[in-house]
Amino acid sequence: MRQGIADIIREALISAHGDGLIKTAEPPAYSVETSKKEEFGDYSTNAAMLLAPLEKKGPRQIAGVIKERIAAFPQVEKCEVAGPGFINIFLKKSYWLSVLEDIVRQGAGFGRSQTGAGRRVQVEFVSANPTGPLHIGHGRGAAVGDALANILKAAGYDVEKEYYINDVGRQMNTLGRSVFLRHQELLGKTITFPEDSYKGEYIKEVAADFIAKNGEKYRDAPEDLAVPVFSRFAGEALLERIRTDLKDFGVEFDRWCSEKALVEKGLVEATIDEIKKRGYIYEAEGALWFRTTGFGDDKDRVLTKADGSRTYFASDIAYHRDKVERGFSTIVDVWGADHHGYEGRVRALVKALGYDDSVLKVIFIQLVALLRNGVPVPMGKREGEFVTLRQVMDEVGVDACRFFFLMRRSDAHLDFDLELAKSQAPENPVYYVQYCHARIKSIIGFAKEKGAVIPEDFDSKLLSRLDQKEEVEIIKHLGSFGEVVERSAAAMEPHRVTFYLMELAGLFHPYYNKNRVVTEDPELTAARLLLCGAVATVAANGLRLLGVSAPDKM
RNA sequence: GCCCCCGUAGCUCAGAUGGAUAGAGCAACGGAUUCCUAAUCCGUGUGCCGGACGUUCGAAUCGUCUCGGGGGCGCCA
């Protein structure tokens, strides 16, 4: 829709140049935006203001010339010059009404576009260590990553979702030892639990599982022999829980990438070798360093510690090299905000390998503050009593949970009130949007009962009955859905779709309250049913992108 | 000390590539249901866009500085 306007303006500029009215042959990068106010028309452009310095004429004078050309297009009702030199374009109502036809014809496909042109994008998210259950912060990352993937797909990108499993290293040892000790305790031994072990209740559950499957044969095993066994067992068990939680949360990955597998395939060695070949490796203080400062990082980074073991970053460079070389046009990392210091070094890696680091996009997920009736719910991972995603989704439901996670920009703090998310009060935005869909379905059901004709074609006579201000306003909003999806994809900001839906519901509910859809007038009824059906379709399409259901009944 | 993010109405937040008189929701108060779902709607008002300077025809948006909040900071992940 907006693109069409941009083309009209472009043609107008070129023809004005052809007739010698303006000197500039190549139009400047003018904006086309939906007008903020009704009196400014449907769309506005700043083209004349940008041309003014080039033409050495007043912007309003130039605007006057272009205006005439734009007004000549058949879709255009009228065209005005306003303010400092804006050109405001008013479209004919018939142009807007055609949006309804598009929606009914395209159905679930309405809002999709080809702007991504099939470019391959990889989104890596959650990637929680398999050392415990997913907590609420992972849930936010899951909702954002999954919705982003949906939105990118809708905008025509070829998307792959991936989960990176940190299944080697010290934390896995700690996990193994923690489970081993708990299992000894369950078998009646007195143990002392070291400070740095995992203390959550789930450790005991995994230990009990272990005993159920393996009996008591490790009861008196020496720790250094037992830990690897328990580590592998616990890692697999916890990863399985994570998969289940995510599946129940509505998130499925295309690929699970194991750090251990990367190490075993020798990719870490190979990556270090390559960087070495490029001359960015040096040894100091007994450690092996990567000179990332040459690529904008603030410090050089250790890859191999003095004790010979590798850092986490060593695996990560192998992982990111692998991702970049898999040929994605963009790789997206969705990280917790506490990792933001990490971006510089990964960016440095990408550049050191000779790639443009614009292939990398990092999205940071800020912390979630869990509230209950406005009072903070205590969270302390250290005490082993952090709130899990499972607890929250079981309490408030997946729909409310996902919607709340997507209600804010991901890099902004989020207050998540459990009671609000559960409430059926009007101030709960999840239901506000879902109810919009359910309500329309109910209206259509009622109309069928009454024997009303559900319209199938779009003759102008029918559409001309949609002549109220509110109706046109709704239609315009429906028409902008595709642009919202495109911009949401381009900016990688899923919350824009959430806001769009709240606005849509905010237009529909008042309309419903003011106007009766099913009336004695069959033509008017048909026209309004058509509009309502379109609203329901777009609401459902938007909710689907967020991974939130669109119920027919509530 | 250095780096990153944030600062917009009482609260929680939107704000497009820099555009016109900066917007929602909530909270507060008052109202609406013989009629398609009241999980809804109608009405009542609030801003030094943290501050200063700069770039620009034009700045909440870009730059520098500054104040306040959060986070990160060589061999943790």
PDB file of C-alpha atoms in Angstrom, chain A residues 114-358:
ATOM      1  CA  GLN A 114       8.294 -10.995  -0.220  1.00  0.00           C
ATOM      2  CA  THR A 115      10.517  -8.242   1.148  1.00  0.00           C
ATOM      3  CA  GLY A 116      12.846 -10.865   2.573  1.00  0.00           C
ATOM      4  CA  ALA A 117      13.247 -12.256  -0.935  1.00  0.00           C
ATOM      5  CA  GLY A 118      14.036 -15.684   0.458  1.00  0.00           C
ATOM      6  CA  ARG A 119      17.216 -14.515   2.172  1.00  0.00           C
ATOM      7  CA  ARG A 120      18.315 -17.006   4.782  1.00  0.00           C
ATOM      8  CA  VAL A 121      18.247 -15.866   8.388  1.00  0.00           C
ATOM      9  CA  GLN A 122      19.187 -17.892  11.390  1.00  0.00           C
ATOM     10  CA  VAL A 123      17.769 -17.094  14.773  1.00  0.00           C
ATOM     11  CA  GLU A 124      19.505 -18.646  17.735  1.00  0.00           C
ATOM     12  CA  PHE A 125      17.673 -18.267  21.016  1.00  0.00           C
ATOM     13  CA  VAL A 126      17.108 -19.628  24.500  1.00  0.00           C
ATOM     14  CA  SER A 127      20.312 -21.722  24.410  1.00  0.00           C
ATOM     15  CA  ALA A 128      20.091 -22.214  28.163  1.00  0.00           C
ATOM     16  CA  ASN A 129      22.680 -24.488  29.735  1.00  0.00           C
ATOM     17  CA  PRO A 130      21.249 -27.916  30.507  1.00  0.00           C
ATOM     18  CA  THR A 131      22.069 -27.497  34.173  1.00  0.00           C
ATOM     19  CA  GLY A 132      18.603 -26.592  35.362  1.00  0.00           C
ATOM     20  CA  PRO A 133      15.068 -25.778  34.340  1.00  0.00           C
ATOM     21  CA  LEU A 134      14.222 -22.788  32.166  1.00  0.00           C
ATOM     22  CA  HIS A 135      13.435 -19.741  34.195  1.00  0.00           C
ATOM     23  CA  ILE A 136      11.220 -16.804  33.419  1.00  0.00           C
ATOM     24  CA  GLY A 137      13.966 -14.907  31.588  1.00  0.00           C
ATOM     25  CA  HIS A 138      14.513 -17.810  29.215  1.00  0.00           C
ATOM     26  CA  GLY A 139      10.783 -17.734  28.621  1.00  0.00           C
ATOM     27  CA  ARG A 140      10.959 -14.163  27.441  1.00  0.00           C
ATOM     28  CA  GLY A 141      13.825 -15.047  25.137  1.00  0.00           C
ATOM     29  CA  ALA A 142      11.831 -17.996  23.818  1.00  0.00           C
ATOM     30  CA  ALA A 143       8.765 -15.878  23.111  1.00  0.00           C
ATOM     31  CA  VAL A 144      10.784 -13.144  21.415  1.00  0.00           C
ATOM     32  CA  GLY A 145      12.923 -15.511  19.349  1.00  0.00           C
ATOM     33  CA  ASP A 146       9.988 -17.583  18.218  1.00  0.00           C
ATOM     34  CA  ALA A 147       7.795 -14.607  17.344  1.00  0.00           C
ATOM     35  CA  LEU A 148      10.696 -12.983  15.523  1.00  0.00           C
ATOM     36  CA  ALA A 149      11.175 -16.139  13.472  1.00  0.00           C
ATOM     37  CA  ASN A 150       7.464 -16.176  12.599  1.00  0.00           C
ATOM     38  CA  ILE A 151       7.540 -12.520  11.607  1.00  0.00           C
ATOM     39  CA  LEU A 152      10.639 -12.938   9.477  1.00  0.00           C
ATOM     40  CA  LYS A 153       9.023 -15.878   7.717  1.00  0.00           C
ATOM     41  CA  ALA A 154       5.909 -13.819   7.063  1.00  0.00           C
ATOM     42  CA  ALA A 155       8.089 -11.103   5.556  1.00  0.00           C
ATOM     43  CA  GLY A 156       9.546 -13.579   3.104  1.00  0.00           C
ATOM     44  CA  TYR A 157      12.750 -14.659   4.806  1.00  0.00           C
ATOM     45  CA  ASP A 158      13.906 -18.242   4.946  1.00  0.00           C
ATOM     46  CA  VAL A 159      14.325 -18.777   8.675  1.00  0.00           C
ATOM     47  CA  GLU A 160      16.065 -21.407  10.728  1.00  0.00           C
ATOM     48  CA  LYS A 161      15.638 -21.607  14.493  1.00  0.00           C
ATOM     49  CA  GLU A 162      18.492 -23.009  16.474  1.00  0.00           C
ATOM     50  CA  TYR A 163      19.299 -23.842  20.083  1.00  0.00           C
ATOM     51  CA  TYR A 164      22.934 -23.974  21.135  1.00  0.00           C
ATOM     52  CA  ILE A 165      23.616 -26.414  23.942  1.00  0.00           C
ATOM     53  CA  ASN A 166      26.540 -25.653  26.239  1.00  0.00           C
ATOM     54  CA  ASP A 167      27.067 -29.256  27.172  1.00  0.00           C
ATOM     55  CA  VAL A 168      30.737 -29.236  28.088  1.00  0.00           C
ATOM     56  CA  GLY A 169      32.844 -27.404  30.605  1.00  0.00           C
ATOM     57  CA  ARG A 170      32.972 -26.753  34.259  1.00  0.00           C
ATOM     58  CA  GLN A 171      29.276 -26.192  34.803  1.00  0.00           C
ATOM     59  CA  MET A 172      28.561 -29.669  33.483  1.00  0.00           C
ATOM     60  CA  ASN A 173      31.048 -31.043  35.981  1.00  0.00           C
ATOM     61  CA  THR A 174      29.403 -29.101  38.746  1.00  0.00           C
ATOM     62  CA  LEU A 175      26.076 -30.491  37.632  1.00  0.00           C
ATOM     63  CA  GLY A 176      27.414 -34.059  37.606  1.00  0.00           C
ATOM     64  CA  ARG A 177      28.903 -33.687  41.035  1.00  0.00           C
ATOM     65  CA  SER A 178      25.759 -32.119  42.456  1.00  0.00           C
ATOM     66  CA  VAL A 179      23.574 -34.965  41.208  1.00  0.00           C
ATOM     67  CA  PHE A 180      26.114 -37.552  42.326  1.00  0.00           C
ATOM     68  CA  LEU A 181      26.150 -36.182  45.855  1.00  0.00           C
ATOM     69  CA  ARG A 182      22.366 -35.967  46.050  1.00  0.00           C
ATOM     70  CA  HIS A 183      22.131 -39.523  44.844  1.00  0.00           C
ATOM     71  CA  GLN A 184      24.515 -40.644  47.577  1.00  0.00           C
ATOM     72  CA  GLU A 185      22.432 -38.753  50.067  1.00  0.00           C
ATOM     73  CA  LEU A 186      19.282 -40.490  48.842  1.00  0.00           C
ATOM     74  CA  LEU A 187      21.068 -43.784  49.350  1.00  0.00           C
ATOM     75  CA  GLY A 188      21.691 -42.949  52.968  1.00  0.00           C
ATOM     76  CA  LYS A 189      25.186 -41.506  52.927  1.00  0.00           C
ATOM     77  CA  THR A 190      26.030 -38.358  54.802  1.00  0.00           C
ATOM     78  CA  ILE A 191      27.480 -35.825  52.419  1.00  0.00           C
ATOM     79  CA  THR A 192      28.783 -32.305  52.565  1.00  0.00           C
ATOM     80  CA  PHE A 193      27.467 -30.154  49.790  1.00  0.00           C
ATOM     81  CA  PRO A 194      30.081 -27.754  48.389  1.00  0.00           C
ATOM     82  CA  GLU A 195      29.217 -24.065  48.067  1.00  0.00           C
ATOM     83  CA  ASP A 196      29.439 -23.959  44.285  1.00  0.00           C
ATOM     84  CA  SER A 197      27.058 -26.818  43.584  1.00  0.00           C
ATOM     85  CA  TYR A 198      23.529 -26.626  42.191  1.00  0.00           C
ATOM     86  CA  LYS A 199      21.054 -26.738  45.020  1.00  0.00           C
ATOM     87  CA  GLY A 200      17.654 -26.749  43.366  1.00  0.00           C
ATOM     88  CA  GLU A 201      15.027 -29.337  44.120  1.00  0.00           C
ATOM     89  CA  TYR A 202      15.321 -30.625  40.553  1.00  0.00           C
ATOM     90  CA  ILE A 203      18.792 -31.977  41.343  1.00  0.00           C
ATOM     91  CA  LYS A 204      17.232 -34.389  43.804  1.00  0.00           C
ATOM     92  CA  GLU A 205      14.635 -35.391  41.235  1.00  0.00           C
ATOM     93  CA  VAL A 206      17.294 -36.175  38.680  1.00  0.00           C
ATOM     94  CA  ALA A 207      19.240 -38.095  41.325  1.00  0.00           C
ATOM     95  CA  ALA A 208      16.149 -40.148  42.126  1.00  0.00           C
ATOM     96  CA  ASP A 209      15.668 -40.799  38.412  1.00  0.00           C
ATOM     97  CA  PHE A 210      19.216 -41.986  38.204  1.00  0.00           C
ATOM     98  CA  ILE A 211      18.687 -44.461  40.994  1.00  0.00           C
ATOM     99  CA  ALA A 212      15.462 -45.691  39.412  1.00  0.00           C
ATOM    100  CA  LYS A 213      17.308 -46.449  36.170  1.00  0.00           C
ATOM    101  CA  ASN A 214      20.714 -47.564  37.470  1.00  0.00           C
ATOM    102  CA  GLY A 215      20.164 -48.894  40.976  1.00  0.00           C
ATOM    103  CA  GLU A 216      22.747 -48.395  43.677  1.00  0.00           C
ATOM    104  CA  LYS A 217      25.933 -49.389  41.898  1.00  0.00           C
ATOM    105  CA  TYR A 218      27.461 -45.886  42.072  1.00  0.00           C
ATOM    106  CA  ARG A 219      26.735 -45.472  45.755  1.00  0.00           C
ATOM    107  CA  ASP A 220      30.363 -45.822  46.778  1.00  0.00           C
ATOM    108  CA  ALA A 221      32.037 -44.916  43.488  1.00  0.00           C
ATOM    109  CA  PRO A 222      34.956 -42.481  43.678  1.00  0.00           C
ATOM    110  CA  GLU A 223      33.855 -38.992  42.743  1.00  0.00           C
ATOM    111  CA  ASP A 224      36.153 -38.429  39.785  1.00  0.00           C
ATOM    112  CA  LEU A 225      34.929 -41.607  38.094  1.00  0.00           C
ATOM    113  CA  ALA A 226      31.281 -41.033  38.904  1.00  0.00           C
ATOM    114  CA  VAL A 227      30.987 -37.370  37.949  1.00  0.00           C
ATOM    115  CA  PRO A 228      31.297 -37.836  34.165  1.00  0.00           C
ATOM    116  CA  VAL A 229      28.581 -40.504  34.285  1.00  0.00           C
ATOM    117  CA  PHE A 230      26.254 -38.315  36.320  1.00  0.00           C
ATOM    118  CA  SER A 231      27.117 -35.308  34.265  1.00  0.00           C
ATOM    119  CA  ARG A 232      26.031 -36.970  31.047  1.00  0.00           C
ATOM    120  CA  PHE A 233      22.916 -38.434  32.627  1.00  0.00           C
ATOM    121  CA  ALA A 234      21.863 -35.179  34.219  1.00  0.00           C
ATOM    122  CA  GLY A 235      22.631 -33.125  31.122  1.00  0.00           C
ATOM    123  CA  GLU A 236      20.438 -35.345  28.983  1.00  0.00           C
ATOM    124  CA  ALA A 237      17.671 -35.445  31.558  1.00  0.00           C
ATOM    125  CA  LEU A 238      17.612 -31.679  31.985  1.00  0.00           C
ATOM    126  CA  LEU A 239      17.807 -31.044  28.261  1.00  0.00           C
ATOM    127  CA  GLU A 240      14.805 -33.301  27.889  1.00  0.00           C
ATOM    128  CA  ARG A 241      12.926 -31.209  30.416  1.00  0.00           C
ATOM    129  CA  ILE A 242      13.888 -28.071  28.552  1.00  0.00           C
ATOM    130  CA  ARG A 243      12.634 -29.526  25.276  1.00  0.00           C
ATOM    131  CA  THR A 244       9.359 -30.471  26.905  1.00  0.00           C
ATOM    132  CA  ASP A 245       8.916 -27.056  28.484  1.00  0.00           C
ATOM    133  CA  LEU A 246       9.605 -25.342  25.184  1.00  0.00           C
ATOM    134  CA  LYS A 247       7.293 -27.623  23.287  1.00  0.00           C
ATOM    135  CA  ASP A 248       4.507 -26.941  25.756  1.00  0.00           C
ATOM    136  CA  PHE A 249       5.308 -23.264  25.395  1.00  0.00           C
ATOM    137  CA  GLY A 250       4.760 -23.634  21.670  1.00  0.00           C
ATOM    138  CA  VAL A 251       8.379 -23.338  20.596  1.00  0.00           C
ATOM    139  CA  GLU A 252       9.998 -25.844  18.269  1.00  0.00           C
ATOM    140  CA  PHE A 253      13.541 -25.588  16.982  1.00  0.00           C
ATOM    141  CA  ASP A 254      14.780 -26.634  13.569  1.00  0.00           C
ATOM    142  CA  ARG A 255      18.163 -27.540  14.906  1.00  0.00           C
ATOM    143  CA  TRP A 256      19.864 -28.264  18.191  1.00  0.00           C
ATOM    144  CA  CYS A 257      23.571 -27.593  18.070  1.00  0.00           C
ATOM    145  CA  SER A 258      25.788 -29.205  20.678  1.00  0.00           C
ATOM    146  CA  GLU A 259      28.952 -27.547  21.880  1.00  0.00           C
ATOM    147  CA  LYS A 260      30.340 -30.956  22.664  1.00  0.00           C
ATOM    148  CA  ALA A 261      29.821 -32.005  19.049  1.00  0.00           C
ATOM    149  CA  LEU A 262      31.654 -28.907  17.830  1.00  0.00           C
ATOM    150  CA  VAL A 263      34.583 -29.720  20.068  1.00  0.00           C
ATOM    151  CA  GLU A 264      34.627 -33.362  19.039  1.00  0.00           C
ATOM    152  CA  LYS A 265      34.523 -32.462  15.355  1.00  0.00           C
ATOM    153  CA  GLY A 266      37.643 -30.399  15.889  1.00  0.00           C
ATOM    154  CA  LEU A 267      36.012 -27.140  14.888  1.00  0.00           C
ATOM    155  CA  VAL A 268      37.499 -25.292  17.838  1.00  0.00           C
ATOM    156  CA  GLU A 269      41.010 -26.304  16.788  1.00  0.00           C
ATOM    157  CA  ALA A 270      40.292 -25.454  13.188  1.00  0.00           C
ATOM    158  CA  THR A 271      38.975 -22.003  14.068  1.00  0.00           C
ATOM    159  CA  ILE A 272      41.927 -21.185  16.275  1.00  0.00           C
ATOM    160  CA  ASP A 273      44.228 -22.357  13.486  1.00  0.00           C
ATOM    161  CA  GLU A 274      42.547 -20.086  11.020  1.00  0.00           C
ATOM    162  CA  ILE A 275      42.791 -17.074  13.284  1.00  0.00           C
ATOM    163  CA  LYS A 276      46.395 -17.953  13.939  1.00  0.00           C
ATOM    164  CA  LYS A 277      47.031 -18.102  10.197  1.00  0.00           C
ATOM    165  CA  ARG A 278      45.556 -14.650   9.917  1.00  0.00           C
ATOM    166  CA  GLY A 279      47.996 -13.506  12.580  1.00  0.00           C
ATOM    167  CA  TYR A 280      45.671 -12.603  15.423  1.00  0.00           C
ATOM    168  CA  ILE A 281      46.897 -15.124  18.008  1.00  0.00           C
ATOM    169  CA  TYR A 282      49.648 -14.649  20.544  1.00  0.00           C
ATOM    170  CA  GLU A 283      50.848 -16.260  23.734  1.00  0.00           C
ATOM    171  CA  ALA A 284      51.292 -14.416  27.004  1.00  0.00           C
ATOM    172  CA  GLU A 285      51.374 -15.385  30.675  1.00  0.00           C
ATOM    173  CA  GLY A 286      51.054 -19.005  29.695  1.00  0.00           C
ATOM    174  CA  ALA A 287      47.748 -18.471  27.900  1.00  0.00           C
ATOM    175  CA  LEU A 288      46.701 -18.255  24.263  1.00  0.00           C
ATOM    176  CA  TRP A 289      45.162 -14.926  23.313  1.00  0.00           C
ATOM    177  CA  PHE A 290      43.016 -13.691  20.462  1.00  0.00           C
ATOM    178  CA  ARG A 291      43.824 -10.113  19.518  1.00  0.00           C
ATOM    179  CA  THR A 292      40.225  -8.897  19.296  1.00  0.00           C
ATOM    180  CA  THR A 293      41.232  -5.318  20.084  1.00  0.00           C
ATOM    181  CA  GLY A 294      42.245  -4.970  16.443  1.00  0.00           C
ATOM    182  CA  PHE A 295      38.553  -5.261  15.588  1.00  0.00           C
ATOM    183  CA  GLY A 296      36.943  -2.872  17.983  1.00  0.00           C
ATOM    184  CA  ASP A 297      36.841  -5.010  21.125  1.00  0.00           C
ATOM    185  CA  ASP A 298      38.056  -3.270  24.278  1.00  0.00           C
ATOM    186  CA  LYS A 299      40.238  -6.137  25.486  1.00  0.00           C
ATOM    187  CA  ASP A 300      42.040  -9.100  24.010  1.00  0.00           C
ATOM    188  CA  ARG A 301      40.483 -12.423  24.931  1.00  0.00           C
ATOM    189  CA  VAL A 302      41.911 -15.684  26.206  1.00  0.00           C
ATOM    190  CA  LEU A 303      41.144 -18.825  24.228  1.00  0.00           C
ATOM    191  CA  THR A 304      43.317 -21.350  26.068  1.00  0.00           C
ATOM    192  CA  LYS A 305      43.904 -20.826  29.758  1.00  0.00           C
ATOM    193  CA  ALA A 306      47.260 -21.317  31.448  1.00  0.00           C
ATOM    194  CA  ASP A 307      46.072 -24.692  32.710  1.00  0.00           C
ATOM    195  CA  GLY A 308      45.544 -25.821  29.124  1.00  0.00           C
ATOM    196  CA  SER A 309      41.758 -25.832  29.163  1.00  0.00           C
ATOM    197  CA  ARG A 310      39.681 -23.808  26.753  1.00  0.00           C
ATOM    198  CA  THR A 311      37.505 -20.855  27.607  1.00  0.00           C
ATOM    199  CA  TYR A 312      33.850 -20.666  26.742  1.00  0.00           C
ATOM    200  CA  PHE A 313      34.758 -18.075  24.130  1.00  0.00           C
ATOM    201  CA  ALA A 314      36.940 -20.637  22.345  1.00  0.00           C
ATOM    202  CA  SER A 315      33.890 -22.775  21.618  1.00  0.00           C
ATOM    203  CA  ASP A 316      31.898 -19.759  20.762  1.00  0.00           C
ATOM    204  CA  ILE A 317      34.232 -18.578  18.056  1.00  0.00           C
ATOM    205  CA  ALA A 318      33.990 -22.017  16.480  1.00  0.00           C
ATOM    206  CA  TYR A 319      30.228 -21.883  16.748  1.00  0.00           C
ATOM    207  CA  HIS A 320      29.917 -18.438  15.210  1.00  0.00           C
ATOM    208  CA  ARG A 321      32.358 -19.253  12.458  1.00  0.00           C
ATOM    209  CA  ASP A 322      30.273 -22.283  11.662  1.00  0.00           C
ATOM    210  CA  LYS A 323      27.096 -20.218  11.627  1.00  0.00           C
ATOM    211  CA  VAL A 324      28.569 -17.552   9.373  1.00  0.00           C
ATOM    212  CA  GLU A 325      29.935 -20.161   6.991  1.00  0.00           C
ATOM    213  CA  ARG A 326      26.607 -21.898   6.706  1.00  0.00           C
ATOM    214  CA  GLY A 327      25.734 -19.022   4.399  1.00  0.00           C
ATOM    215  CA  PHE A 328      23.054 -17.071   6.210  1.00  0.00           C
ATOM    216  CA  SER A 329      22.618 -13.510   5.140  1.00  0.00           C
ATOM    217  CA  THR A 330      21.937 -12.657   8.766  1.00  0.00           C
ATOM    218  CA  ILE A 331      22.582 -14.534  11.975  1.00  0.00           C
ATOM    219  CA  VAL A 332      20.624 -13.375  14.978  1.00  0.00           C
ATOM    220  CA  ASP A 333      21.739 -14.075  18.531  1.00  0.00           C
ATOM    221  CA  VAL A 334      19.107 -13.585  21.197  1.00  0.00           C
ATOM    222  CA  TRP A 335      20.922 -13.160  24.490  1.00  0.00           C
ATOM    223  CA  GLY A 336      20.136 -12.232  28.045  1.00  0.00           C
ATOM    224  CA  ALA A 337      21.059  -8.637  28.805  1.00  0.00           C
ATOM    225  CA  ASP A 338      23.813  -9.834  31.136  1.00  0.00           C
ATOM    226  CA  HIS A 339      25.726 -11.002  28.056  1.00  0.00           C
ATOM    227  CA  HIS A 340      25.898  -7.636  26.405  1.00  0.00           C
ATOM    228  CA  GLY A 341      29.604  -7.294  27.131  1.00  0.00           C
ATOM    229  CA  TYR A 342      29.995 -10.299  24.896  1.00  0.00           C
ATOM    230  CA  GLU A 343      28.878  -8.702  21.661  1.00  0.00           C
ATOM    231  CA  GLY A 344      32.125  -6.876  20.968  1.00  0.00           C
ATOM    232  CA  ARG A 345      34.261  -9.980  20.994  1.00  0.00           C
ATOM    233  CA  VAL A 346      31.913 -11.981  18.780  1.00  0.00           C
ATOM    234  CA  ARG A 347      31.749  -9.074  16.351  1.00  0.00           C
ATOM    235  CA  ALA A 348      35.547  -8.971  16.435  1.00  0.00           C
ATOM    236  CA  LEU A 349      35.645 -12.636  15.534  1.00  0.00           C
ATOM    237  CA  VAL A 350      33.384 -12.159  12.546  1.00  0.00           C
ATOM    238  CA  LYS A 351      35.572  -9.328  11.275  1.00  0.00           C
ATOM    239  CA  ALA A 352      38.775 -11.246  11.954  1.00  0.00           C
ATOM    240  CA  LEU A 353      37.477 -14.034   9.744  1.00  0.00           C
ATOM    241  CA  GLY A 354      37.104 -11.500   6.965  1.00  0.00           C
ATOM    242  CA  TYR A 355      33.350 -11.053   7.026  1.00  0.00           C
ATOM    243  CA  ASP A 356      31.338  -7.899   7.271  1.00  0.00           C
ATOM    244  CA  ASP A 357      30.020  -7.921  10.824  1.00  0.00           C
ATOM    245  CA  SER A 358      26.666  -6.590   9.687  1.00  0.00           C
TER     246      SER A 358
END
